Amino acid sequence: MGWLNNFFGFFARDGTVKKVSRKELEAAVRRSGQQVQFMEFALQMCIDKIANALSLANYETYNKGKIQKGDIWYRFNYEPNQNQTQNEFLAALIGQMVKNSDGALVLMHNGEFILSESFEIDRKAFRPNVYKNITVVGGLQLNAVYQEEDVLHFTMNDSKIRGYLDDLYSEYGKLIGGAIRNYNRGNALKLGLNIGTLFDQKYGEAVVEIDDEGNETTEYDLIMDEMYEKRFAAVLSDEDSITPLEEGLEISSLVQTSANTKSGAVTTRDISDVIMDVVHYAADAFSIPRGIMKGDVADAEAIRDNFVNFGVRPWADVIETEINRKLYGKKHLAVGSKFKIQTNTILVYSAEKFASAGEALFRIGALSTNELRDKLGEEPIDEPWADQYYVSLNYARADGSGGNQKKGEVEASDETHSV
């Protein structure tokens, strides 16, 4: 547990014992807490979970209701820009949306999507917002001023969540520091030095030197200084050692005092429990099931469904909506030209578990063969029949018509086969 020792600076790098005051000890804990950044760790865990899930989604583009694999499709599925993969871009995008109260800003440049590192917004009520002082990767600040229609601006309704968590964790950090102090206090080796009267009489009166202010240093003082500065270092080291003791001196081990922990014993579990509380609070803020953060396998399917529905889909909806209103617009959306994020591909369906549901969806004409294969993670079949829809002869229209087709007959109106 060397990292715990670093919190208190109990051992110096050369192996000697460092004597620190209570104030120095508390200051070391505060500095170490800033370096470890438990809150940042919790936030990054949530960001990674959301970004990794979004990278598994399918980003589809439609032209008048038909799937079209063009530039926008390629950019969002593989390479948003020449320097980033889809995974890298999504991780940075979600990170900006979480950590920046103004959300994330994406510039469109030569058909590529460039994520800015910082920017300022001049908000307007009756005119488009203006974006300025934009900095991109590498610290390059752009002189150009962008209008609202020239950028993609992604924000969440709870974009100020980082500030709320900061306030919570500024106090919660004290609990983490207290748990660490409890561990060290409860597990530190406590030694006592018994000084007999014989030693005091023998060395206490022998004056070795007198300083300019008239203060006397006895042989007793020199032996005590050496004892604390050198000999105790050998005793406290993790190596075998021999420590000479003058007559009248005796080192004894004091009874260890157990820290006040919920388990009744001083263990690192008390520290990790407090840290996991921080992670859980962050997960709750982002509607991520705690089981996802812990890797629970019990009721895993329900946990994954909740994660996709409540923890991922809201982010996908924000991205989808902004791209549709900026890159497509009202006229194109009205005729079925749009950008769509298929979050149902995040979950991989087992063929045997999906068989009954898949067969039912197929026989009512809800999904084609290729759409079913897509949900199973399989490649599509390059045949016209694999993209057609079939219905069972057991089904008829609600108005009573269309129920007398012969087996294999095709209705021209909807290009749906009956089987």
Short mmCIF file of C-alpha atoms in Angstrom, two decimals:
data_model
loop_
_atom_site.label_atom_id
_atom_site.label_comp_id
_atom_site.label_asym_id
_atom_site.label_seq_id
_atom_site.Cartn_x
_atom_site.Cartn_y
_atom_site.Cartn_z
CA MET A 1 0.00 0.00 0.00
CA GLY A 2 2.75 2.42 -0.95
CA TRP A 3 0.28 4.91 -2.41
CA LEU A 4 -1.40 5.26 0.98
CA ASN A 5 1.94 6.00 2.60
CA ASN A 6 2.40 8.82 0.13
CA PHE A 7 -0.66 10.52 1.56
CA PHE A 8 1.08 10.98 4.85
CA GLY A 9 4.73 11.07 3.84
CA PHE A 10 5.47 8.55 6.56
CA PHE A 11 8.68 7.38 4.89
CA ALA A 12 11.14 9.56 3.05
CA ARG A 13 12.56 8.39 -0.27
CA ASP A 14 15.84 7.42 1.37
CA GLY A 15 14.00 5.15 3.82
CA THR A 16 14.30 7.41 6.86
CA VAL A 17 11.34 8.46 8.97
CA LYS A 18 9.98 11.94 8.42
CA LYS A 19 8.68 13.75 11.48
CA VAL A 20 5.67 15.88 10.51
CA SER A 21 3.32 18.02 12.52
CA ARG A 22 -0.45 17.65 12.51
CA LYS A 23 -0.85 20.70 10.25
CA GLU A 24 1.72 19.35 7.81
CA LEU A 25 -0.08 16.01 7.85
CA GLU A 26 -3.46 17.56 7.02
CA ALA A 27 -1.90 19.72 4.32
CA ALA A 28 -0.36 16.61 2.74
CA VAL A 29 -3.77 14.96 2.67
CA ARG A 30 -5.32 17.99 0.94
CA ARG A 31 -2.55 18.13 -1.66
CA SER A 32 -2.80 14.42 -2.33
CA GLY A 33 -6.57 14.69 -2.68
CA GLN A 34 -6.12 17.32 -5.37
CA GLN A 35 -3.67 15.12 -7.24
CA VAL A 36 -5.76 11.95 -7.13
CA GLN A 37 -8.95 13.77 -8.24
CA PHE A 38 -11.50 11.21 -7.26
CA MET A 39 -14.30 13.28 -8.75
CA GLU A 40 -12.52 13.46 -12.11
CA PHE A 41 -12.08 9.70 -11.98
CA ALA A 42 -15.81 9.19 -11.40
CA LEU A 43 -16.78 11.60 -14.18
CA GLN A 44 -14.39 9.98 -16.64
CA MET A 45 -15.84 6.55 -15.88
CA CYS A 46 -19.32 7.83 -16.79
CA ILE A 47 -18.05 9.58 -19.92
CA ASP A 48 -16.29 6.42 -21.09
CA LYS A 49 -19.38 4.27 -20.53
CA ILE A 50 -21.61 6.61 -22.56
CA ALA A 51 -19.06 7.21 -25.33
CA ASN A 52 -18.26 3.51 -25.69
CA ALA A 53 -21.94 2.67 -25.95
CA LEU A 54 -22.54 5.38 -28.56
CA SER A 55 -19.64 4.07 -30.63
CA LEU A 56 -21.55 0.76 -30.95
CA ALA A 57 -24.65 2.49 -32.34
CA ASN A 58 -25.38 2.67 -36.07
CA TYR A 59 -25.37 6.17 -37.58
CA GLU A 60 -27.72 6.06 -40.54
CA THR A 61 -28.50 8.67 -43.22
CA TYR A 62 -31.67 8.61 -45.30
CA ASN A 63 -32.52 10.22 -48.62
CA LYS A 64 -36.29 10.43 -49.10
CA GLY A 65 -36.84 7.47 -46.82
CA LYS A 66 -34.13 5.22 -48.26
CA ILE A 67 -30.80 4.53 -46.59
CA GLN A 68 -27.98 6.39 -48.30
CA LYS A 69 -24.35 5.85 -47.34
CA GLY A 70 -22.73 9.17 -48.20
CA ASP A 71 -20.23 11.54 -46.62
CA ILE A 72 -22.15 12.19 -43.40
CA TRP A 73 -22.69 8.44 -42.92
CA TYR A 74 -18.97 7.79 -43.35
CA ARG A 75 -17.91 10.62 -41.06
CA PHE A 76 -20.04 9.55 -38.12
CA ASN A 77 -19.44 5.83 -38.46
CA TYR A 78 -15.71 5.85 -39.13
CA GLU A 79 -13.75 9.09 -39.49
CA PRO A 80 -15.20 12.45 -38.35
CA ASN A 81 -11.96 14.11 -39.39
CA GLN A 82 -8.57 13.04 -40.68
CA ASN A 83 -7.01 13.03 -37.20
CA GLN A 84 -9.67 11.17 -35.18
CA THR A 85 -11.53 7.92 -35.30
CA GLN A 86 -15.19 7.71 -34.41
CA ASN A 87 -14.38 6.41 -30.90
CA GLU A 88 -11.93 9.22 -30.16
CA PHE A 89 -14.30 11.87 -31.46
CA LEU A 90 -17.28 10.60 -29.44
CA ALA A 91 -15.23 10.36 -26.23
CA ALA A 92 -14.04 13.96 -26.66
CA LEU A 93 -17.53 15.15 -27.62
CA ILE A 94 -19.26 13.61 -24.59
CA GLY A 95 -16.43 14.86 -22.37
CA GLN A 96 -16.96 18.43 -23.55
CA MET A 97 -20.72 18.16 -23.09
CA VAL A 98 -20.20 17.02 -19.50
CA LYS A 99 -17.34 19.23 -18.39
CA ASN A 100 -18.23 22.43 -20.21
CA SER A 101 -21.37 24.21 -18.98
CA ASP A 102 -21.84 25.61 -22.51
CA GLY A 103 -21.69 22.15 -24.08
CA ALA A 104 -19.59 21.05 -27.05
CA LEU A 105 -19.02 22.98 -30.28
CA VAL A 106 -18.26 21.20 -33.56
CA LEU A 107 -17.10 23.12 -36.63
CA MET A 108 -17.74 21.91 -40.16
CA HIS A 109 -14.63 22.40 -42.30
CA ASN A 110 -14.13 20.91 -45.79
CA GLY A 111 -16.62 18.14 -45.05
CA GLU A 112 -14.93 17.26 -41.75
CA PHE A 113 -16.21 17.69 -38.18
CA ILE A 114 -13.74 19.48 -35.89
CA LEU A 115 -14.38 19.61 -32.13
CA SER A 116 -13.32 22.88 -30.49
CA GLU A 117 -11.55 22.99 -27.13
CA SER A 118 -12.99 26.30 -25.95
CA PHE A 119 -15.31 29.02 -27.22
CA GLU A 120 -17.48 31.95 -26.23
CA ILE A 121 -21.16 32.43 -27.03
CA ASP A 122 -22.81 35.76 -27.70
CA ARG A 123 -26.39 34.75 -27.04
CA LYS A 124 -29.19 36.51 -28.86
CA ALA A 125 -32.95 36.51 -28.31
CA PHE A 126 -34.26 37.34 -31.80
CA ARG A 127 -31.18 36.68 -33.92
CA PRO A 128 -28.87 33.67 -34.32
CA ASN A 129 -26.25 33.18 -31.61
CA VAL A 130 -22.67 34.18 -32.42
CA TYR A 131 -19.64 32.01 -31.57
CA LYS A 132 -16.21 33.63 -31.19
CA ASN A 133 -12.76 33.19 -29.60
CA ILE A 134 -12.84 29.56 -30.69
CA THR A 135 -9.81 27.40 -29.87
CA VAL A 136 -9.23 24.05 -31.55
CA VAL A 137 -6.79 21.19 -30.92
CA GLY A 138 -3.20 22.38 -30.63
CA GLY A 139 -4.17 25.67 -28.99
CA LEU A 140 -4.90 27.35 -32.34
CA GLN A 141 -7.32 30.23 -31.83
CA LEU A 142 -9.54 31.06 -34.78
CA ASN A 143 -10.16 34.69 -35.71
CA ALA A 144 -13.36 33.84 -37.55
CA VAL A 145 -16.77 34.48 -36.01
CA TYR A 146 -19.41 31.81 -36.62
CA GLN A 147 -23.19 32.12 -36.76
CA GLU A 148 -25.52 29.54 -35.22
CA GLU A 149 -26.27 27.89 -38.56
CA ASP A 150 -22.56 27.41 -39.27
CA VAL A 151 -21.81 25.15 -36.28
CA LEU A 152 -23.11 22.10 -34.43
CA HIS A 153 -23.72 22.99 -30.79
CA PHE A 154 -24.47 20.02 -28.53
CA THR A 155 -25.82 20.70 -25.03
CA MET A 156 -27.67 18.63 -22.43
CA ASN A 157 -30.45 19.98 -20.25
CA ASP A 158 -28.30 19.11 -17.23
CA SER A 159 -25.10 20.55 -18.70
CA LYS A 160 -24.38 22.28 -15.38
CA ILE A 161 -24.18 18.92 -13.65
CA ARG A 162 -20.40 19.27 -13.38
CA GLY A 163 -20.83 22.30 -11.13
CA TYR A 164 -23.29 20.51 -8.90
CA LEU A 165 -20.98 17.53 -8.54
CA ASP A 166 -18.07 19.85 -7.76
CA ASP A 167 -19.98 21.29 -4.81
CA LEU A 168 -20.92 17.81 -3.57
CA TYR A 169 -17.45 16.36 -3.89
CA SER A 170 -15.70 19.31 -2.30
CA GLU A 171 -17.32 18.16 0.95
CA TYR A 172 -17.17 14.46 0.14
CA GLY A 173 -13.41 14.77 -0.34
CA LYS A 174 -13.13 15.36 3.41
CA LEU A 175 -14.72 11.96 4.01
CA ILE A 176 -12.16 10.33 1.71
CA GLY A 177 -9.35 12.08 3.54
CA GLY A 178 -10.84 10.96 6.86
CA ALA A 179 -11.05 7.35 5.68
CA ILE A 180 -7.39 7.45 4.66
CA ARG A 181 -6.39 8.97 8.00
CA ASN A 182 -8.36 6.25 9.79
CA TYR A 183 -6.54 3.55 7.84
CA ASN A 184 -3.10 4.99 8.53
CA ARG A 185 -3.85 5.76 12.16
CA GLY A 186 -5.26 2.28 12.76
CA ASN A 187 -2.50 0.38 11.00
CA ALA A 188 0.57 2.44 11.79
CA LEU A 189 3.19 0.87 14.05
CA LYS A 190 3.23 2.57 17.47
CA LEU A 191 6.48 2.28 19.42
CA GLY A 192 7.40 3.45 22.88
CA LEU A 193 10.87 4.21 24.24
CA ASN A 194 11.26 3.33 27.90
CA ILE A 195 13.94 5.50 29.54
CA GLY A 196 15.17 4.22 32.85
CA THR A 197 16.52 6.38 35.68
CA LEU A 198 19.95 4.79 35.26
CA PHE A 199 20.22 6.15 31.70
CA ASP A 200 19.08 9.60 32.78
CA GLN A 201 21.59 9.76 35.61
CA LYS A 202 24.44 8.44 33.46
CA TYR A 203 24.05 10.72 30.41
CA GLY A 204 21.85 13.58 31.55
CA GLU A 205 24.53 15.52 33.38
CA ALA A 206 27.40 15.19 30.86
CA VAL A 207 27.42 18.52 28.99
CA VAL A 208 28.86 18.17 25.48
CA GLU A 209 28.53 21.73 24.16
CA ILE A 210 27.02 25.14 24.91
CA ASP A 211 25.67 27.33 22.08
CA ASP A 212 25.94 31.12 21.77
CA GLU A 213 22.69 31.60 23.68
CA GLY A 214 23.91 29.52 26.60
CA ASN A 215 21.81 26.46 25.89
CA GLU A 216 23.47 23.24 27.01
CA THR A 217 23.53 20.03 24.96
CA THR A 218 24.11 16.91 26.99
CA GLU A 219 25.12 13.44 25.88
CA TYR A 220 21.51 12.47 26.71
CA ASP A 221 20.28 14.89 24.03
CA LEU A 222 22.66 13.55 21.38
CA ILE A 223 21.65 9.93 22.02
CA MET A 224 17.95 10.81 21.87
CA ASP A 225 18.39 12.74 18.59
CA GLU A 226 20.25 9.82 17.05
CA MET A 227 17.61 7.43 18.34
CA TYR A 228 14.73 9.33 16.66
CA GLU A 229 16.54 10.28 13.47
CA LYS A 230 18.51 7.10 12.66
CA ARG A 231 17.88 4.10 14.85
CA PHE A 232 14.07 4.23 14.62
CA ALA A 233 14.40 4.31 10.83
CA ALA A 234 16.05 0.90 10.97
CA VAL A 235 13.34 -0.43 13.28
CA LEU A 236 10.52 0.86 11.05
CA SER A 237 12.03 -0.32 7.77
CA ASP A 238 10.77 -3.47 6.08
CA GLU A 239 14.21 -5.09 6.21
CA ASP A 240 15.96 -7.03 8.95
CA SER A 241 18.01 -4.77 11.21
CA ILE A 242 19.86 -4.58 14.51
CA THR A 243 19.54 -1.49 16.67
CA PRO A 244 21.99 -0.95 19.54
CA LEU A 245 20.46 0.32 22.78
CA GLU A 246 22.29 1.87 25.69
CA GLU A 247 21.72 0.50 29.17
CA GLY A 248 18.49 1.93 30.51
CA LEU A 249 16.75 2.19 27.09
CA GLU A 250 14.11 -0.22 25.88
CA ILE A 251 11.89 -0.12 22.77
CA SER A 252 8.40 -1.55 23.21
CA SER A 253 5.43 -1.90 20.87
CA LEU A 254 2.29 -0.09 21.93
CA VAL A 255 -1.16 -1.63 21.41
CA GLN A 256 -2.57 -0.60 18.05
CA THR A 257 -5.77 1.40 18.24
CA SER A 258 -8.40 0.36 15.72
CA ALA A 259 -9.83 3.21 13.74
CA ASN A 260 -13.56 3.84 13.90
CA THR A 261 -14.64 1.98 10.77
CA LYS A 262 -17.96 0.41 9.89
CA SER A 263 -16.37 -3.01 9.52
CA GLY A 264 -14.83 -2.87 12.99
CA ALA A 265 -11.36 -3.45 11.52
CA VAL A 266 -8.96 -1.13 9.78
CA THR A 267 -8.91 -2.16 6.11
CA THR A 268 -8.62 -0.54 2.71
CA ARG A 269 -12.23 -1.59 2.10
CA ASP A 270 -13.40 1.43 4.07
CA ILE A 271 -11.49 3.72 1.72
CA SER A 272 -12.67 2.00 -1.45
CA ASP A 273 -16.29 2.10 -0.22
CA VAL A 274 -16.14 5.88 0.14
CA ILE A 275 -14.56 6.23 -3.30
CA MET A 276 -17.25 3.99 -4.83
CA ASP A 277 -19.86 6.26 -3.26
CA VAL A 278 -18.39 9.06 -5.35
CA VAL A 279 -18.61 6.89 -8.48
CA HIS A 280 -22.21 5.94 -7.67
CA TYR A 281 -23.28 9.56 -7.23
CA ALA A 282 -21.83 10.40 -10.62
CA ALA A 283 -23.57 7.40 -12.19
CA ASP A 284 -26.90 8.44 -10.65
CA ALA A 285 -26.48 11.94 -12.09
CA PHE A 286 -26.11 10.47 -15.59
CA SER A 287 -28.88 7.85 -15.16
CA ILE A 288 -26.33 5.04 -15.47
CA PRO A 289 -27.31 1.94 -13.45
CA ARG A 290 -24.87 1.29 -10.65
CA GLY A 291 -24.60 -2.31 -11.81
CA ILE A 292 -22.97 -1.08 -15.03
CA MET A 293 -20.27 0.70 -13.05
CA LYS A 294 -19.64 -2.34 -10.83
CA GLY A 295 -19.89 -4.92 -13.62
CA ASP A 296 -22.73 -6.84 -12.00
CA VAL A 297 -23.80 -10.00 -13.82
CA ALA A 298 -27.02 -10.53 -11.86
CA ASP A 299 -30.01 -9.42 -13.95
CA ALA A 300 -27.52 -8.12 -16.51
CA GLU A 301 -30.03 -7.94 -19.36
CA ALA A 302 -32.37 -5.59 -17.49
CA ILE A 303 -29.43 -3.46 -16.36
CA ARG A 304 -28.17 -3.12 -19.93
CA ASP A 305 -31.65 -2.21 -21.19
CA ASN A 306 -31.98 0.53 -18.57
CA PHE A 307 -28.53 1.81 -19.40
CA VAL A 308 -29.30 2.13 -23.11
CA ASN A 309 -32.78 3.60 -22.59
CA PHE A 310 -31.99 6.12 -19.87
CA GLY A 311 -28.23 6.57 -19.90
CA VAL A 312 -27.41 6.56 -23.63
CA ARG A 313 -30.49 7.39 -25.72
CA PRO A 314 -30.86 10.96 -24.33
CA TRP A 315 -27.33 11.73 -25.55
CA ALA A 316 -28.05 10.12 -28.92
CA ASP A 317 -31.22 12.19 -29.20
CA VAL A 318 -29.30 15.44 -28.60
CA ILE A 319 -26.73 14.57 -31.28
CA GLU A 320 -29.39 13.39 -33.73
CA THR A 321 -31.60 16.45 -33.27
CA GLU A 322 -28.81 18.99 -33.71
CA ILE A 323 -27.50 17.32 -36.87
CA ASN A 324 -30.96 17.07 -38.38
CA ARG A 325 -31.88 20.69 -37.80
CA LYS A 326 -28.53 22.04 -39.01
CA LEU A 327 -27.54 19.66 -41.83
CA TYR A 328 -30.99 18.67 -43.16
CA GLY A 329 -33.59 21.20 -42.13
CA LYS A 330 -37.37 21.24 -42.23
CA LYS A 331 -37.88 20.67 -45.97
CA HIS A 332 -35.61 17.63 -46.18
CA LEU A 333 -36.95 16.10 -42.97
CA ALA A 334 -40.51 16.40 -44.27
CA VAL A 335 -39.71 14.09 -47.22
CA GLY A 336 -37.79 11.52 -45.15
CA SER A 337 -34.22 12.78 -45.62
CA LYS A 338 -32.63 12.64 -42.20
CA PHE A 339 -29.87 11.49 -39.85
CA LYS A 340 -30.74 8.70 -37.40
CA ILE A 341 -28.86 7.01 -34.56
CA GLN A 342 -29.90 3.38 -34.08
CA THR A 343 -29.20 2.67 -30.41
CA ASN A 344 -30.75 -0.80 -30.60
CA THR A 345 -27.51 -2.06 -32.16
CA ILE A 346 -25.67 -1.32 -28.91
CA LEU A 347 -27.04 -4.54 -27.44
CA VAL A 348 -25.99 -7.76 -29.11
CA TYR A 349 -28.86 -10.21 -29.35
CA SER A 350 -28.32 -13.91 -28.80
CA ALA A 351 -29.61 -15.87 -31.81
CA GLU A 352 -31.43 -18.44 -29.66
CA LYS A 353 -33.02 -15.82 -27.41
CA PHE A 354 -33.98 -13.64 -30.37
CA ALA A 355 -35.41 -16.52 -32.45
CA SER A 356 -39.02 -16.33 -31.22
CA ALA A 357 -39.25 -12.55 -31.29
CA GLY A 358 -37.47 -12.38 -34.63
CA GLU A 359 -39.81 -14.91 -36.21
CA ALA A 360 -42.85 -12.98 -34.97
CA LEU A 361 -41.51 -9.68 -36.31
CA PHE A 362 -40.74 -11.33 -39.64
CA ARG A 363 -44.15 -12.96 -40.18
CA ILE A 364 -46.08 -9.73 -39.57
CA GLY A 365 -43.89 -7.83 -42.04
CA ALA A 366 -42.24 -5.62 -39.40
CA LEU A 367 -38.68 -6.57 -40.33
CA SER A 368 -37.00 -7.96 -43.43
CA THR A 369 -34.42 -10.74 -43.46
CA ASN A 370 -31.54 -8.27 -43.67
CA GLU A 371 -32.94 -6.15 -40.83
CA LEU A 372 -33.10 -9.23 -38.64
CA ARG A 373 -29.51 -10.12 -39.58
CA ASP A 374 -28.42 -6.60 -38.70
CA LYS A 375 -29.80 -6.96 -35.18
CA LEU A 376 -27.82 -10.18 -34.79
CA GLY A 377 -24.65 -8.45 -35.95
CA GLU A 378 -24.50 -10.37 -39.21
CA GLU A 379 -23.71 -9.01 -42.67
CA PRO A 380 -26.67 -8.39 -45.04
CA ILE A 381 -27.50 -10.77 -47.89
CA ASP A 382 -26.94 -9.16 -51.29
CA GLU A 383 -30.19 -10.44 -52.79
CA PRO A 384 -33.40 -8.50 -53.54
CA TRP A 385 -35.59 -10.95 -51.63
CA ALA A 386 -33.60 -10.35 -48.40
CA ASP A 387 -34.82 -6.73 -48.33
CA GLN A 388 -38.47 -7.57 -48.96
CA TYR A 389 -41.16 -7.98 -46.31
CA TYR A 390 -43.35 -11.04 -45.81
CA VAL A 391 -46.60 -11.61 -43.95
CA SER A 392 -48.32 -14.82 -42.87
CA LEU A 393 -51.55 -15.95 -44.58
CA ASN A 394 -53.11 -15.95 -41.09
CA TYR A 395 -53.34 -12.17 -41.18
CA ALA A 396 -55.91 -10.03 -43.01
CA ARG A 397 -56.59 -6.33 -43.17
CA ALA A 398 -58.80 -4.77 -40.55
CA ASP A 399 -61.38 -3.74 -43.17
CA GLY A 400 -61.80 -7.37 -44.22
CA SER A 401 -59.99 -7.11 -47.54
CA GLY A 402 -56.65 -8.59 -48.59
CA GLY A 403 -57.14 -11.91 -46.83
CA ASN A 404 -57.57 -14.17 -49.86
CA GLN A 405 -54.11 -14.07 -51.43
CA LYS A 406 -52.65 -17.28 -52.62
CA LYS A 407 -49.39 -18.53 -51.20
CA GLY A 408 -46.46 -16.63 -52.70
CA GLU A 409 -48.67 -13.85 -54.15
CA VAL A 410 -47.31 -10.30 -54.00
CA GLU A 411 -49.38 -7.21 -53.30
CA ALA A 412 -48.11 -4.43 -55.56
CA SER A 413 -49.33 -1.71 -53.22
CA ASP A 414 -46.83 -2.41 -50.46
CA GLU A 415 -44.47 -4.93 -52.08
CA THR A 416 -45.14 -7.36 -49.27
CA HIS A 417 -45.23 -11.12 -49.86
CA SER A 418 -47.70 -13.44 -48.23
CA VAL A 419 -46.45 -16.82 -47.17
#
